[in-house]
GROMACS .gro file of C-alpha atoms in nm:
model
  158
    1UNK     CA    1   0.000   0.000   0.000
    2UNK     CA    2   0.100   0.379  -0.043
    3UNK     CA    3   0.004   0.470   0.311
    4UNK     CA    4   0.311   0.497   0.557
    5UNK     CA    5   0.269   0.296   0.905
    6UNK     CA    6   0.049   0.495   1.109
    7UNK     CA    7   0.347   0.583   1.403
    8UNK     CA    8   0.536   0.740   1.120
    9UNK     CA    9   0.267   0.989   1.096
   10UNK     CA   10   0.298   1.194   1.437
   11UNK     CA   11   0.661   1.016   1.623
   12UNK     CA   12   0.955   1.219   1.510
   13UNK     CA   13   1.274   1.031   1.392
   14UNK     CA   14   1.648   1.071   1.543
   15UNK     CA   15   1.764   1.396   1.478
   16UNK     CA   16   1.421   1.539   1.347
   17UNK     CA   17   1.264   1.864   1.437
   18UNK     CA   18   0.947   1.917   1.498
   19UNK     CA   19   0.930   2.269   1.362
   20UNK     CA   20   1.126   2.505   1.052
   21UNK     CA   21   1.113   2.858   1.029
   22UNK     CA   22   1.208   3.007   0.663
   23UNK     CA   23   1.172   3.405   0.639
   24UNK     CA   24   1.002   3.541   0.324
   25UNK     CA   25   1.189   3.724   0.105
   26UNK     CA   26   0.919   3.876  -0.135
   27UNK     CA   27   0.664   3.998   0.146
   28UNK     CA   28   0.763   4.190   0.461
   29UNK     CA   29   0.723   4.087   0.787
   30UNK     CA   30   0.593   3.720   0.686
   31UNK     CA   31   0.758   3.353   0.764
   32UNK     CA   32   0.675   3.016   0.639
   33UNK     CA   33   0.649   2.749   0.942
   34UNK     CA   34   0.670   2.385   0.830
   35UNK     CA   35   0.513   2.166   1.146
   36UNK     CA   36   0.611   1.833   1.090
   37UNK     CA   37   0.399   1.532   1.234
   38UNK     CA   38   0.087   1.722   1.261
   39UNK     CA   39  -0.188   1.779   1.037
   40UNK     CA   40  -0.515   2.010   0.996
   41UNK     CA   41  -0.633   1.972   1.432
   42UNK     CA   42  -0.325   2.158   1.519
   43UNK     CA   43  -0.333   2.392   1.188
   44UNK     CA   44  -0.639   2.512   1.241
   45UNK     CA   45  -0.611   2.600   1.562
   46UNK     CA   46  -0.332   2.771   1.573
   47UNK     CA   47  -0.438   3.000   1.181
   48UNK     CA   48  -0.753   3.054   1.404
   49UNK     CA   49  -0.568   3.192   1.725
   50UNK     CA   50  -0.346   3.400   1.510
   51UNK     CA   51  -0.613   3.537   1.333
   52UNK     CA   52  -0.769   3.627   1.665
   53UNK     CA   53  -0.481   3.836   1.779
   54UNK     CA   54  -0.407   4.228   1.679
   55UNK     CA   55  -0.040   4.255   1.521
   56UNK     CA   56  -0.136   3.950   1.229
   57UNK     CA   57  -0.214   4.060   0.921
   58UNK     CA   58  -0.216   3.739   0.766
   59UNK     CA   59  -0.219   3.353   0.882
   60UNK     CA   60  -0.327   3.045   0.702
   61UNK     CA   61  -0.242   2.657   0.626
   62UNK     CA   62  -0.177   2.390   0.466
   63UNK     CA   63  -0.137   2.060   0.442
   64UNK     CA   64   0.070   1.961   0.106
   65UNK     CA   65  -0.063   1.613   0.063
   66UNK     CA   66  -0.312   1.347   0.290
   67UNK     CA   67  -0.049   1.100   0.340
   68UNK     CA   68   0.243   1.377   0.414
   69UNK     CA   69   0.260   1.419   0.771
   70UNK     CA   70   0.324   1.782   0.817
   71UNK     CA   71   0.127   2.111   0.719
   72UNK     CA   72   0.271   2.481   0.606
   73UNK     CA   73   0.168   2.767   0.827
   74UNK     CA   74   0.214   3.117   0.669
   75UNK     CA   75   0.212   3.458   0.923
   76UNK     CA   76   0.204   3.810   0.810
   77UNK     CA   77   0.254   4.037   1.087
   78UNK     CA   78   0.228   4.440   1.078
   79UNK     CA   79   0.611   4.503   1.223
   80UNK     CA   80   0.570   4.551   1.542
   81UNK     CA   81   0.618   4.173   1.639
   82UNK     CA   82   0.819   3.903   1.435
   83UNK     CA   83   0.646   3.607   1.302
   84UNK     CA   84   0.801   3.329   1.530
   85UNK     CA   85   0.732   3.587   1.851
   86UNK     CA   86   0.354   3.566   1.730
   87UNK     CA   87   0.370   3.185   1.637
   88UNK     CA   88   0.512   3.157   1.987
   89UNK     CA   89   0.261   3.341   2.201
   90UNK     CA   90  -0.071   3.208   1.964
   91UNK     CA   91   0.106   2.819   2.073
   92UNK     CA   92   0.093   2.974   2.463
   93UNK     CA   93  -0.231   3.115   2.426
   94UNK     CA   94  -0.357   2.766   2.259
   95UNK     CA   95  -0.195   2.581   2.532
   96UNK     CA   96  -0.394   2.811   2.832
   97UNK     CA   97  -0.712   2.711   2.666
   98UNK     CA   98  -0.662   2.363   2.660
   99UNK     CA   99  -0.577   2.361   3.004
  100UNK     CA  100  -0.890   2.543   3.045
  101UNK     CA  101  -1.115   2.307   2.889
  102UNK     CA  102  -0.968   2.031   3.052
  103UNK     CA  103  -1.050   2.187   3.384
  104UNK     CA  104  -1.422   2.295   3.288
  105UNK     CA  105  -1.474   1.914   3.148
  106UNK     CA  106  -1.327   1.752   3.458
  107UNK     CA  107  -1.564   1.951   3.685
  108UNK     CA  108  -1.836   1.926   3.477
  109UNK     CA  109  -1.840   1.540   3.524
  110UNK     CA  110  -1.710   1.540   3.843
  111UNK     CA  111  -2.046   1.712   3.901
  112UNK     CA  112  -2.239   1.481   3.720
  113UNK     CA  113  -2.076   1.204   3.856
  114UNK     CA  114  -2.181   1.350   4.206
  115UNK     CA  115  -2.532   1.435   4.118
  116UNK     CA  116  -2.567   1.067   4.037
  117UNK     CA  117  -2.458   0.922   4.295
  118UNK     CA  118  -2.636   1.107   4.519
  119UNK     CA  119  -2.927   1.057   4.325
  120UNK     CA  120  -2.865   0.689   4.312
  121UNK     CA  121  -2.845   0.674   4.726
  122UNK     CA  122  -3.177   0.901   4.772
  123UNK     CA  123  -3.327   0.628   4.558
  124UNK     CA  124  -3.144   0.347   4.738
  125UNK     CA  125  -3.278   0.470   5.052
  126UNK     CA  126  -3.614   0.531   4.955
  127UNK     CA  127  -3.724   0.246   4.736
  128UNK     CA  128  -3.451  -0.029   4.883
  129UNK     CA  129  -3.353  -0.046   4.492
  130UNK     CA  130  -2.943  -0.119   4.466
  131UNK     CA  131  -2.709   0.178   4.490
  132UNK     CA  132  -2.544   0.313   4.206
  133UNK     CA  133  -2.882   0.237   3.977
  134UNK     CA  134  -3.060   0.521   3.915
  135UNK     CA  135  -3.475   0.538   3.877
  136UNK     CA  136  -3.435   0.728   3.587
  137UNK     CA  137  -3.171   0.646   3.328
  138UNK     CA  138  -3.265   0.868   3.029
  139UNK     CA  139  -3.365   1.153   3.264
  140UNK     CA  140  -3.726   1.129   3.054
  141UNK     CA  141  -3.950   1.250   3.440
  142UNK     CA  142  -4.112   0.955   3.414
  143UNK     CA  143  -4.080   0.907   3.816
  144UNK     CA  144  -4.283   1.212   3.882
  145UNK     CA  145  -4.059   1.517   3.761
  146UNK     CA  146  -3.770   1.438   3.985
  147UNK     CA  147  -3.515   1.363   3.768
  148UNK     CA  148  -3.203   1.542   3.634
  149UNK     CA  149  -3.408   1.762   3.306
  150UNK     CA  150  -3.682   1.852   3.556
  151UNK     CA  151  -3.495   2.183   3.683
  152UNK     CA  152  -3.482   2.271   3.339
  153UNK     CA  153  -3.091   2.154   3.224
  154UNK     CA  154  -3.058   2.026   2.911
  155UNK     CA  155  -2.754   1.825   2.793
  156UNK     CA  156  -2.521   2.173   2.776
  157UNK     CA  157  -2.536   2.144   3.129
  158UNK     CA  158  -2.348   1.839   3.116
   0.00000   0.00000   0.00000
């Protein structure tokens, strides 16, 4: 087959860097960024987080080929801050907000995850069914409009 074994596509080799900075000549202020063993998740995100910021004039991707593990980021910025300064800050940035959704998920469920079981022991205690089982699996109200949609949550909630 054409397609390269899948670890080739995202560990780097002996010796191999995972990013290369080449200055423009022809346009001012602007870089090409070749980021090898990624591919359009981490492009993306990162055109989309320069875009977001003030000094970039310009930022997009792309990825050569499907089965070429790398993709081409280009940055434009208006002079006041040099491309890799940007490219470094937008990766900091990108990095915060991960952290930050990985905080908001993890309390989000650990919320669910108590709301359960608490529901699960009020029903224990009440009904002598088994703990950990609640009355309501789907959340549907169908045991008289005490389950979890009843307060009005829907499933952003979760």
């Amino acid at each position: 087959m054409n397609a390269p074994a899948r670890y080739e596509l995202f560990v780097l080799e002996d010796g191999e860097r995972a990013v290369e900075i080449t200055e423009d000549t022809k346009i001012p202020n602007a870089a090409t960024i070749k980021v090898i063993k990624q591919d359009h998740t981490l492009g993306n995100m990162l055109r989309a987080q320069l875009l977001s910021m003030p000094q970039v004039l310009f930022a997009g991707y792309k990825v050569a080929h499907p089965l070429q593990p790398y993709f081409l980021i280009k940055v434009q910025t208006d002079g006041t801050i040099t491309p890799q300064a940007i490219i470094e800050q937008a990766c900091t940035k990108l990095i915060a907000l991960v952290a930050q959704l990985e905080q908001k998920f993890k309390r989000e469920f650990s919320f669910k995850d108590a709301e359960a079981n608490s529901a699960a022991a009020a029903a224990a205690a009440a009904g002598g069914q088994a703990p950990g089982v609640l009355d309501d699996p789907y959340g549907t109200g169908s045991t008289g409009g005490t389950g979890m949609w009843a307060a009005g949550r829907d499933y952003l909630d979760f």
